[in-house]
Short mmCIF file of C-alpha atoms in Angstrom, two decimals:
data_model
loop_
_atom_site.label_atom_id
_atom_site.label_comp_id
_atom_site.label_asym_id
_atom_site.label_seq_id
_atom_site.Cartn_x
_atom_site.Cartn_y
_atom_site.Cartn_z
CA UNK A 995 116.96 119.12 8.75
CA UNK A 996 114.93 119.45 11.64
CA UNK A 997 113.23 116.44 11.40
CA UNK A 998 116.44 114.39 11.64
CA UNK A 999 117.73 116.22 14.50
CA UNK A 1000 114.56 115.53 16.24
CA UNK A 1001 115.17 111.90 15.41
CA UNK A 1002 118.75 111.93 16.77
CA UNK A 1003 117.18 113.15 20.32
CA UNK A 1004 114.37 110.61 20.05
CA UNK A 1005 117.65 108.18 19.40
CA UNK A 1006 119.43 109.89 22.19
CA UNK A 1007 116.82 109.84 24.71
CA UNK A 1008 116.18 105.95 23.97
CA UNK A 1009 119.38 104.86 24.84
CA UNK A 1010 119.87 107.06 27.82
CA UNK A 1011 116.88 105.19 29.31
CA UNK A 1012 118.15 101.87 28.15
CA UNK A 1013 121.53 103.12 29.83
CA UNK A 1014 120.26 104.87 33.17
CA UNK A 1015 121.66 102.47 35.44
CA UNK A 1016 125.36 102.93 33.92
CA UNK A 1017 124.81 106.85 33.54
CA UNK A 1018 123.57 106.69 37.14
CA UNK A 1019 120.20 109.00 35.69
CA UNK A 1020 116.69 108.11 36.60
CA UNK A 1021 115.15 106.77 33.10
CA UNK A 1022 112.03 109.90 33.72
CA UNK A 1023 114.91 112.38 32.98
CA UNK A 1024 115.64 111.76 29.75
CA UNK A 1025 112.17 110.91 29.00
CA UNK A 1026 110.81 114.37 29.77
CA UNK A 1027 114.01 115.88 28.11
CA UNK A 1028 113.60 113.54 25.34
CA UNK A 1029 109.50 115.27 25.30
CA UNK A 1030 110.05 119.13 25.47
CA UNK A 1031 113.07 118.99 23.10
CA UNK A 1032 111.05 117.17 20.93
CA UNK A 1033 108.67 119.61 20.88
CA UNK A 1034 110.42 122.56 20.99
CA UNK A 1035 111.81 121.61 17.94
CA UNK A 1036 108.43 121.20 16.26
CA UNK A 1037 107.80 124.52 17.18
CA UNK A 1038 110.13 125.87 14.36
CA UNK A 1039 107.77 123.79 11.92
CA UNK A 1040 105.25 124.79 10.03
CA UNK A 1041 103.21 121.27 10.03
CA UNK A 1042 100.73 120.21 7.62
CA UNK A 1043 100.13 117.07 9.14
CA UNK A 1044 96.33 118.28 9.42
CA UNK A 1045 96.44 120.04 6.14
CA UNK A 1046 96.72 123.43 7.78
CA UNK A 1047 99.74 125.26 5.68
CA UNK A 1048 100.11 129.67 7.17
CA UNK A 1049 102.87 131.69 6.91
CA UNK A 1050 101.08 133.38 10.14
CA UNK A 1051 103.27 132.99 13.15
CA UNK A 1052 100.34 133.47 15.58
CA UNK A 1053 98.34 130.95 13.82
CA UNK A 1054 101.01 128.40 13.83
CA UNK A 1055 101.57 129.19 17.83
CA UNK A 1056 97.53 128.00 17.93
CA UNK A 1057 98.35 125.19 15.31
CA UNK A 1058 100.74 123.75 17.39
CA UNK A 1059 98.84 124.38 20.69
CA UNK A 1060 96.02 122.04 19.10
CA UNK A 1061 98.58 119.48 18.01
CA UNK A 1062 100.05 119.29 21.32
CA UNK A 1063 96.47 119.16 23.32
CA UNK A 1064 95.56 116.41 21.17
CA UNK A 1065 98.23 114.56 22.42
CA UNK A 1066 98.32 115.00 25.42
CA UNK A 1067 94.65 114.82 25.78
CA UNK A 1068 95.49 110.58 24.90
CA UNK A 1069 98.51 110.39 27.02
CA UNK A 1070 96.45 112.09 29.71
CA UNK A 1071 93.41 109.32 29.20
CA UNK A 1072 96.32 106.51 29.97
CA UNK A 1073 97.94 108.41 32.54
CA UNK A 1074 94.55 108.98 34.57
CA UNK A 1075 93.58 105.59 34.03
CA UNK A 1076 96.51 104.36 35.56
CA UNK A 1077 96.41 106.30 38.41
CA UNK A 1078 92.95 104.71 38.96
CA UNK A 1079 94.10 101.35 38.84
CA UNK A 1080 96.75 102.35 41.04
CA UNK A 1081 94.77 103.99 43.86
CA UNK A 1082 92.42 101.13 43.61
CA UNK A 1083 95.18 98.15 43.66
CA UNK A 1084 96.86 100.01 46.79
CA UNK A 1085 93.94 100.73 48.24
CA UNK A 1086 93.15 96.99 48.47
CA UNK A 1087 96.49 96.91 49.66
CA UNK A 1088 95.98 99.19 52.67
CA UNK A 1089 93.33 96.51 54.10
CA UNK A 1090 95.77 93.89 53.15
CA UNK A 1091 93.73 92.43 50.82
CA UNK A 1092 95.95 90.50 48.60
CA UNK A 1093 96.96 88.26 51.43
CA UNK A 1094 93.67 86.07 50.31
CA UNK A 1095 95.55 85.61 47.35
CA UNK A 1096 98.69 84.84 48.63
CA UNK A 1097 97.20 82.34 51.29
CA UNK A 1098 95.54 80.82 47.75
CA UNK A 1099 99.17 79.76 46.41
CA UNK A 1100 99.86 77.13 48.81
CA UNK A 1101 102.90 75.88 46.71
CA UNK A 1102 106.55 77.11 47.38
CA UNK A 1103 107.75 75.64 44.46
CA UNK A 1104 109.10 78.43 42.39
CA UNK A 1105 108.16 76.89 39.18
CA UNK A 1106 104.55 76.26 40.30
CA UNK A 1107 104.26 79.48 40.98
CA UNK A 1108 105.52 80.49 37.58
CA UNK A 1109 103.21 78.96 35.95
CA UNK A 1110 99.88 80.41 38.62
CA UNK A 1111 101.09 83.64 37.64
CA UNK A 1112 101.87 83.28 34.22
CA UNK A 1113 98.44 81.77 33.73
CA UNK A 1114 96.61 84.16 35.91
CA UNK A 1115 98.19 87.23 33.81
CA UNK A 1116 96.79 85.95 30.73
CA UNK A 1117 93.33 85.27 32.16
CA UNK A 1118 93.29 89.09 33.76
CA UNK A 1119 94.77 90.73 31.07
CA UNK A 1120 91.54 89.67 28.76
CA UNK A 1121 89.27 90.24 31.59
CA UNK A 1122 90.58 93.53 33.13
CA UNK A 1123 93.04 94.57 29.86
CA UNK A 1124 97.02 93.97 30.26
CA UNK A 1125 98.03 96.87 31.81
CA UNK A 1126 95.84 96.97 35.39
CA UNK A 1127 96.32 92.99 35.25
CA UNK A 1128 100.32 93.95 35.55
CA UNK A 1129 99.85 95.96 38.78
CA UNK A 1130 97.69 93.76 40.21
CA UNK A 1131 99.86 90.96 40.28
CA UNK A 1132 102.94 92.73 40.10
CA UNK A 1133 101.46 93.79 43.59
CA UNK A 1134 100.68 89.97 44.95
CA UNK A 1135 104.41 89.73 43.95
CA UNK A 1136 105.69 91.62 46.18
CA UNK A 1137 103.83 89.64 48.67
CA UNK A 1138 104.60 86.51 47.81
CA UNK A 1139 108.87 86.80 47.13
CA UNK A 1140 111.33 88.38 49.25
CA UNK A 1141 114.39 87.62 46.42
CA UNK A 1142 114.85 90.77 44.59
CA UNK A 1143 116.47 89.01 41.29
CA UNK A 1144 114.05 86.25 41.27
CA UNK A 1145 110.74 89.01 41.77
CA UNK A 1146 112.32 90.81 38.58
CA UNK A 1147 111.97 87.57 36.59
CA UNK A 1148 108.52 86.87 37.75
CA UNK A 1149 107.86 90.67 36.50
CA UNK A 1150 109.11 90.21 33.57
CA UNK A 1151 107.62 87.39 32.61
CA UNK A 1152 104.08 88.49 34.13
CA UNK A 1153 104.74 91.38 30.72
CA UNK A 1154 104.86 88.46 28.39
CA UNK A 1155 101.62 86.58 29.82
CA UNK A 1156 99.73 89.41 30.34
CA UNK A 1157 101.20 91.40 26.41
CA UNK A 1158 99.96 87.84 25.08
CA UNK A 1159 96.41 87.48 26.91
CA UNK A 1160 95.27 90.75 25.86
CA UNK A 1161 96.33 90.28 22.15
CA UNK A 1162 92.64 88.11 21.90
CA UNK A 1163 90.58 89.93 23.85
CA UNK A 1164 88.61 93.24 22.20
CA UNK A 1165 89.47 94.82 25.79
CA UNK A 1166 92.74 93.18 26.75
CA UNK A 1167 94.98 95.92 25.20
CA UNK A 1168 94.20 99.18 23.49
CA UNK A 1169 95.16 98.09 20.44
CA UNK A 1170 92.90 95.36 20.20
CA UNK A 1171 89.98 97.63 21.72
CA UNK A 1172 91.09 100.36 18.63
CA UNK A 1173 90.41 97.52 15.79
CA UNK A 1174 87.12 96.24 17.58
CA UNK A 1175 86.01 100.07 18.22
CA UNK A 1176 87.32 100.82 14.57
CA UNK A 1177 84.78 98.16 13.44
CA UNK A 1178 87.93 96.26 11.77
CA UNK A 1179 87.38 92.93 14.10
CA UNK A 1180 84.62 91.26 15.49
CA UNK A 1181 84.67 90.12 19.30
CA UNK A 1182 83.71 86.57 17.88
CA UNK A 1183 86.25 86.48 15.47
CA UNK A 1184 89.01 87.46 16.75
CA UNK A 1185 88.92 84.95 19.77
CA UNK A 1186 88.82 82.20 16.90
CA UNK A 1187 91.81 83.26 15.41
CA UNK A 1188 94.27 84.84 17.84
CA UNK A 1189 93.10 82.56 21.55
CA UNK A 1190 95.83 79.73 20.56
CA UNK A 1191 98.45 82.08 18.86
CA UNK A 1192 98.18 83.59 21.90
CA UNK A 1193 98.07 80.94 24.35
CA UNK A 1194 101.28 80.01 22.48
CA UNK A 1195 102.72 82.98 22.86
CA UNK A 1196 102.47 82.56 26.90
CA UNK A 1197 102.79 78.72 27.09
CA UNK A 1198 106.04 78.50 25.33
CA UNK A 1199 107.87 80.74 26.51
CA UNK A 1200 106.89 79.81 30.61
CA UNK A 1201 107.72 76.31 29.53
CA UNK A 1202 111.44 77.30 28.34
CA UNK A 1203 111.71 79.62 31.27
CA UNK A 1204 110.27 77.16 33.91
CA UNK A 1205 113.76 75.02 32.91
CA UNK A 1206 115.78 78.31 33.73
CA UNK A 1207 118.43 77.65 37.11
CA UNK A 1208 116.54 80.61 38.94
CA UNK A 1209 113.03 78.58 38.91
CA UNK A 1210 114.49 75.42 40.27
CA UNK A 1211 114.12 75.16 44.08
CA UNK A 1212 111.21 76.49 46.17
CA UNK A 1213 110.95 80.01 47.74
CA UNK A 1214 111.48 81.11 50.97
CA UNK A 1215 108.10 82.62 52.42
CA UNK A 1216 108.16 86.50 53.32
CA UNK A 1217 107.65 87.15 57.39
CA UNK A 1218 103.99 88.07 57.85
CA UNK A 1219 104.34 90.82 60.24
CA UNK A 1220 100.66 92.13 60.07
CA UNK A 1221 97.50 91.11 61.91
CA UNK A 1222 94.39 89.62 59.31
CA UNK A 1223 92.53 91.99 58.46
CA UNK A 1224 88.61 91.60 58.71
CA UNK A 1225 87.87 93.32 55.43
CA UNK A 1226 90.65 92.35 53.78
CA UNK A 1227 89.15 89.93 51.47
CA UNK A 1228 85.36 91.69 51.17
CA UNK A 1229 87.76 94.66 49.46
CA UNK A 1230 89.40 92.25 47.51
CA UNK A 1231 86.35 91.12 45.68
CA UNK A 1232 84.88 94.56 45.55
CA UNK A 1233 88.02 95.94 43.64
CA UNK A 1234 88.81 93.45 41.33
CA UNK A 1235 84.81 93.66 40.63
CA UNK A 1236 85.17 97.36 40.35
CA UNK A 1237 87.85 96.91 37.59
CA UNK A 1238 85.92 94.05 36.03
CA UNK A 1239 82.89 96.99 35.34
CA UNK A 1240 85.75 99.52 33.79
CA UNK A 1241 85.07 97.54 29.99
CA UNK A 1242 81.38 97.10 30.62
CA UNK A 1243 81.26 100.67 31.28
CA UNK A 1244 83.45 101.60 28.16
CA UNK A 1245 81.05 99.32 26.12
CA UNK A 1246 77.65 100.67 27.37
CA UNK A 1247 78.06 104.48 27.23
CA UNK A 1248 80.96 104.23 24.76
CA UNK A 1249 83.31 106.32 26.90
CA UNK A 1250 87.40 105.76 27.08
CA UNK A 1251 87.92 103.80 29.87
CA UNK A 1252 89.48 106.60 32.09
CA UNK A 1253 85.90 107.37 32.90
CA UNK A 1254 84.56 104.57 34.16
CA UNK A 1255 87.65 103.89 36.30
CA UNK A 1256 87.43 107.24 37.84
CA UNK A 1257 83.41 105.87 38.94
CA UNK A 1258 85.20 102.71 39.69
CA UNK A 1259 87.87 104.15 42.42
CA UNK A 1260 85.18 106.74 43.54
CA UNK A 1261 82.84 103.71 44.18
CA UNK A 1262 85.65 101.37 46.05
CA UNK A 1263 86.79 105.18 48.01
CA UNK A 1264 83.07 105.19 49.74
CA UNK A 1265 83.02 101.58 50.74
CA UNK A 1266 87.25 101.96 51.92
CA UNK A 1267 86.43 104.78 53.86
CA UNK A 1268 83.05 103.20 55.69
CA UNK A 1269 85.29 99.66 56.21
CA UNK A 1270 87.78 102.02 57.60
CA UNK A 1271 85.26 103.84 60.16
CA UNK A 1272 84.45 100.37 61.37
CA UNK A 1273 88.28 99.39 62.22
CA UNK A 1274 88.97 102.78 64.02
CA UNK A 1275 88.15 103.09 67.65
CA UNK A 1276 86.83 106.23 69.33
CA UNK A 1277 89.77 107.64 69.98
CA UNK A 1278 91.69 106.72 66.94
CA UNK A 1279 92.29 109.29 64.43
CA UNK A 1280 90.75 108.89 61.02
CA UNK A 1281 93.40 107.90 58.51
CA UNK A 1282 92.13 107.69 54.92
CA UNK A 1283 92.99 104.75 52.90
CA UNK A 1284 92.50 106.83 49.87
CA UNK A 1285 94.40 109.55 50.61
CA UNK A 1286 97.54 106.37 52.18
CA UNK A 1287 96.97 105.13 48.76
CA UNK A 1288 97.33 108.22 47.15
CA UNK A 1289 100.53 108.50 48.70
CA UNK A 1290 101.79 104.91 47.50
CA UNK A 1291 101.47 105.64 43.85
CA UNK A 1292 104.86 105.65 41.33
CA UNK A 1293 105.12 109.05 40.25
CA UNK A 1294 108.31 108.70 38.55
CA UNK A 1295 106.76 105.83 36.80
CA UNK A 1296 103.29 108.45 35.81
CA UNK A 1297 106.28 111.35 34.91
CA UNK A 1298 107.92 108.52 32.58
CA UNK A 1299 105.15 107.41 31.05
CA UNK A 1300 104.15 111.05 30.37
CA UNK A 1301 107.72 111.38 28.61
CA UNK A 1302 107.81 108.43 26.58
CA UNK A 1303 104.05 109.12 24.94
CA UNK A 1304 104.20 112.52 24.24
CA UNK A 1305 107.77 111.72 22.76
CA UNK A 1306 106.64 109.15 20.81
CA UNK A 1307 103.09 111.56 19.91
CA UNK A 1308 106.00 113.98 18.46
CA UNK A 1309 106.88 111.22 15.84
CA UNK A 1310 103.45 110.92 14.95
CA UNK A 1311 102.56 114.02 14.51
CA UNK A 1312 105.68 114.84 12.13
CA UNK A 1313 104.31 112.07 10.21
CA UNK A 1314 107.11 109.47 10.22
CA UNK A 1315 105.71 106.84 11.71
CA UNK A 1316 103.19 106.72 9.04
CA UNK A 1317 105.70 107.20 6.81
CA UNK A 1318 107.81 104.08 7.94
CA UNK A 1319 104.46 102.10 7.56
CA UNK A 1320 104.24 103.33 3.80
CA UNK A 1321 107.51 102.18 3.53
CA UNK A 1322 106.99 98.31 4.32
CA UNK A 1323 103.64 97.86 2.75
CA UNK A 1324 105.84 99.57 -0.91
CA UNK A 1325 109.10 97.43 0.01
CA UNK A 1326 107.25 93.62 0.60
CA UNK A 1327 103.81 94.00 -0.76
CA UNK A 1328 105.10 92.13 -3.77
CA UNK A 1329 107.32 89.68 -1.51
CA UNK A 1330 106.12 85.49 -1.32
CA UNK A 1331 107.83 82.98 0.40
CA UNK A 1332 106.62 79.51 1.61
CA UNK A 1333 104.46 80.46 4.44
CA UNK A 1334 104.45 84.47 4.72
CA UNK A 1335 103.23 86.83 1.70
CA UNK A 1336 104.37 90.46 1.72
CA UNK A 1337 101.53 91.96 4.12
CA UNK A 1338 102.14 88.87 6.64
CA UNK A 1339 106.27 90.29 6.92
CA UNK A 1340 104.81 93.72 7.10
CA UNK A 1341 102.59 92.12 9.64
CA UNK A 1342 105.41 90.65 11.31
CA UNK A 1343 107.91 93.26 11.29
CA UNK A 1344 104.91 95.78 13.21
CA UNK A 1345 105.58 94.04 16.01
CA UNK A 1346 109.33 94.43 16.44
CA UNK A 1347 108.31 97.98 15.75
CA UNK A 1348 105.42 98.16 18.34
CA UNK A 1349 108.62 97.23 20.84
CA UNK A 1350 110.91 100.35 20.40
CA UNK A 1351 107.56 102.63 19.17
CA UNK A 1352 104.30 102.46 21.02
CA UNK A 1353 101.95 100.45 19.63
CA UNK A 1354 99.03 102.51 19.41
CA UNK A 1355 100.14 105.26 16.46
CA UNK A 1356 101.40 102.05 14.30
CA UNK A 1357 98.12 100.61 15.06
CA UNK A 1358 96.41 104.07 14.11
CA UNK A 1359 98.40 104.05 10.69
CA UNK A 1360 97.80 100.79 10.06
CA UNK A 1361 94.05 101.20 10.15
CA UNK A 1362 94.46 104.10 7.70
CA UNK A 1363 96.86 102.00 4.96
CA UNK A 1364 95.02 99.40 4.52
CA UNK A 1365 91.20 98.84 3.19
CA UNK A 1366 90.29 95.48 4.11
CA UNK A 1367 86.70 94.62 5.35
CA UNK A 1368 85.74 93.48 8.85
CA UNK A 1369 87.63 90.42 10.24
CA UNK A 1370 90.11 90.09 6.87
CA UNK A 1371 93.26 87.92 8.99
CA UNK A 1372 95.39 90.66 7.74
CA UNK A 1373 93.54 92.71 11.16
CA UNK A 1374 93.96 89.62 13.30
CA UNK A 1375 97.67 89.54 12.37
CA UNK A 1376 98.15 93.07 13.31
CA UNK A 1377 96.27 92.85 16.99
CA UNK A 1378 98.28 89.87 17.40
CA UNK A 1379 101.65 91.31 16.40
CA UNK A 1380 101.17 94.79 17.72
CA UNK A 1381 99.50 93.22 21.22
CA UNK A 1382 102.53 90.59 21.43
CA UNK A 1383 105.39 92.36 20.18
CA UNK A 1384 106.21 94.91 23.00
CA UNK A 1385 107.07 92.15 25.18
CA UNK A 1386 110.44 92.30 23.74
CA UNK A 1387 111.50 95.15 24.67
CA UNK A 1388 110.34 96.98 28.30
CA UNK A 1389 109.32 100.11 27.47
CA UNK A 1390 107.46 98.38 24.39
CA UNK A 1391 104.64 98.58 26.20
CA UNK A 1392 102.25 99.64 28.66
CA UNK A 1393 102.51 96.74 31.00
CA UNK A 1394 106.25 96.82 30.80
CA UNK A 1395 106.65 100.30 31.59
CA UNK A 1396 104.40 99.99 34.81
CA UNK A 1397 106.64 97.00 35.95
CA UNK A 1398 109.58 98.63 35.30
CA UNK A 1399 108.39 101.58 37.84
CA UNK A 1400 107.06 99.26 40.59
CA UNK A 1401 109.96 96.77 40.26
CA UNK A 1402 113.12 99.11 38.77
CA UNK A 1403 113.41 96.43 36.25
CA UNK A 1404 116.57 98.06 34.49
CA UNK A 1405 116.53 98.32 30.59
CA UNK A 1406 119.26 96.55 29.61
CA UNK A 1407 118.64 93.41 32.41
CA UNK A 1408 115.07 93.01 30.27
CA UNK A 1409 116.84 92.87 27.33
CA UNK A 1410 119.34 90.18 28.18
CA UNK A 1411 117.06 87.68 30.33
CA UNK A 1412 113.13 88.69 28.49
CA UNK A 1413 113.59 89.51 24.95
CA UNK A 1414 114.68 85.95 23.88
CA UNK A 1415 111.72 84.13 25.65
CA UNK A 1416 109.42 87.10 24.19
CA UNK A 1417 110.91 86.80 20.75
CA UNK A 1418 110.34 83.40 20.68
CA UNK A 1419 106.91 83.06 22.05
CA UNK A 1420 106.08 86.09 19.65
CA UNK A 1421 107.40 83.75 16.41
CA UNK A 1422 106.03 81.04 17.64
CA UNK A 1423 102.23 82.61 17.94
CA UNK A 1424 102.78 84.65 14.90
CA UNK A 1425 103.49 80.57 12.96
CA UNK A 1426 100.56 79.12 14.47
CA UNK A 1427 98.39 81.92 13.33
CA UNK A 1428 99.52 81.78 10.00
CA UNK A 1429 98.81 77.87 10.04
CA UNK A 1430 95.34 78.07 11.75
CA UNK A 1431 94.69 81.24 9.13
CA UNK A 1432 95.71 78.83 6.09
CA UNK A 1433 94.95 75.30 7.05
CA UNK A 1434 92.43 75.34 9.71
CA UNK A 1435 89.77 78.53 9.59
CA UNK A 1436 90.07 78.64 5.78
#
């Protein structure tokens, strides 16, 4: 009984956030509703989830207290993380660094542009993983177009580049980085398989988009109303470098990636703050970029982001979204049509799922279904499909949720202009990996 009422508030919650802009309610608030109801609820449970089973209301208090820790303890490592990237990105900011960029794209048309930042997304995302390649150009964005309808299409189609360039790369989304960590892919192998289901999955859908009426034309340049900056671009390089070392730091001491961030903005803070000694005069007072880009970051974004994975962790740890797992492998195991066989529609089907639940617990009970050695296509499929598939939906995934802070990309606007092109770059991806899987790298 409690179970299902926890799902109707899960149900609830979701469609308040889809809704805010018609209920008028900032999406965080029902997200951290959404969380400690949740929760509370679980309270009156005795879980066995980790085979614990006592009658002991003191030792279910600590029960739960472990539980909750644990989850919060992986929402925490994405929520630090991203505050990292953040302080980093605006930190760059503060010595205008992204105008090198900007003065990069010569082009005004609108399409052209498109297609630079569609293309760029999917090369970052592999390089620097999907969700700090979002803010960073989410930020050169902002830059770039003044037009607040035709930013939010840029955005949202920076989420489907950058969802589709970290699908193939072992540190492009945490997914991915789960099966490669989880010894269930190889780095070689999985480039093979999912680089042109995944350049698919971006090129299509920028091509139908690029024919859209709001891409036609060129754009009209923002005012510059700040002097160049003489560090501007030396901070540029440094941060993106000092991003570029988060993975190589994750794969040489084997540490989540929060840590070597946290060396990465401590190592960008020393060099902002010298840079900044050098601007200020004698008598100008010391203003700390850290601290001014400190002040920058989207804490309704963090707070939402908080909500939405520990409400999510409260489905996992009740056990149901292993159970729904369970549930496709027994209904189309035995399933065979022309192209797909039953564990290619399970396959398939993860990654509508990965775009109303978040990827990484389907991922998790994926890995614990299903036996198949090292590099089997059946793990391929489900990087692919769990990497991809949040694009349809906002809050699908990581990337999406950060855009939808820094740009308040509303719910249901995602929904009606994004899911198509995501849906169909996500079937068309998910066909050519089937093909390549069968025909080609038989």
């Amino acid at each position: 009984m409690i179970e299902t009422i926890i799902l109707v508030v899960f149900v609830l919650g979701y469609l308040a956030i889809a809704f805010e802009h018609t209920l008028k309610l900032d999406k965080l608030i029902p997200a951290l509703i959404m969380m400690a109801v949740m929760w509370g609820l679980i309270s009156y449970i005795d879980l066995t989830v980790f085979e614990i089973d006592s009658k002991n209301k003191e030792l279910i208090t600590e029960k739960l207290k472990y539980i909750l820790m644990y989850f919060l303890g992986h929402t925490a490592e994405i929520l630090v993380f991203l505050i990292g990237a953040m302080t980093i990105v605006e930190t760059i900011d503060f010595f205008n660094g992204f105008a090198t960029i900007k003065r990069l794209i010569k082009t005004k048309s609108k399409v052209k542009i498109l297609w630079i930042i569609c293309s760029l997304a999917f090369v970052l995302s592999a390089i620097i993983d999907n969700l700090t390649a979002t803010i960073v150009l989410i930020t050169i964005l902002q830059k770039l177009v003044t037009d607040k309808n035709l930013k939010l299409w840029y955005a949202g189609m920076i989420i489907v580049a950058a969802n589709a360039g970290g699908a193939w790369s072992p540190i492009g989304d945490i997914t991915t980085t789960m099966l490669w960590i989880g010894n269930k892919v190889s780095i070689g192998a999985l480039i093979k398989f999912l680089i042109i289901p995944s350049l698919v999955c971006m090129i299509l859908p920028t091509f139908i988009a690029s024919k859209y009426k709001v891409f036609q034309g060129e754009i009209q340049p923002p005012e510059t109303n700040y002097t160049e900056n003489p560090f501007g671009s030396k901070i540029l390089i440094i941060g993106l470098f000092s991003i570029v070392f988060v993975p190589i730091f994750k794969i040489i001491t084997d540490l989540p990636p929060y840590v070597g961030m946290m060396l990465s903005l401590a190592v960008v803070s020393i060099i902002a703050e010298s840079f900044n000694a050098k601007l200020a005069g004698p008598s100008d007072g010391h203003h700390s970029p850290i601290h001014h880009a400190l002040t920058k970051i989207e804490m309704p974004s963090i707070l939402f982001f908080l909500g939405i994975l520990m409400a999510v962790g409260a489905l996992e740890a009740l056990g149901i979204v292993f159970g729904v797992g369970q549930w496709l492998v027994s209904t189309f195991e035995n399933v065979d049509w022309v192209l797909f066989g039953g564990l290619d529609i399970v396959v398939f089907v993860l990654g509508f799922l990965s775009a109303a639940i978040d990827n990484v617990p389907l991922v998790a009970a994926s890995m614990g279904m299903f036996g198949e050695a090292i590099d089997n296509p059946l793990w391929h499929g489900i990087a692919y499909a769990a990497g991809t598939g949040g694009s349809m939906v906002i809050i699908g995934s990581a990337a999406g949720v950060v855009a939808m802070g820094m740009e308040k990309i509303d719910f249901m606007w995602y929904l009606k202009k994004i899911a198509f092109l995501a849906f169909v770059g996500y079937l068309a991806g998910f066909l050519v990996f089937i093909l390549l899987r069968d025909y080609v790298l038989m």
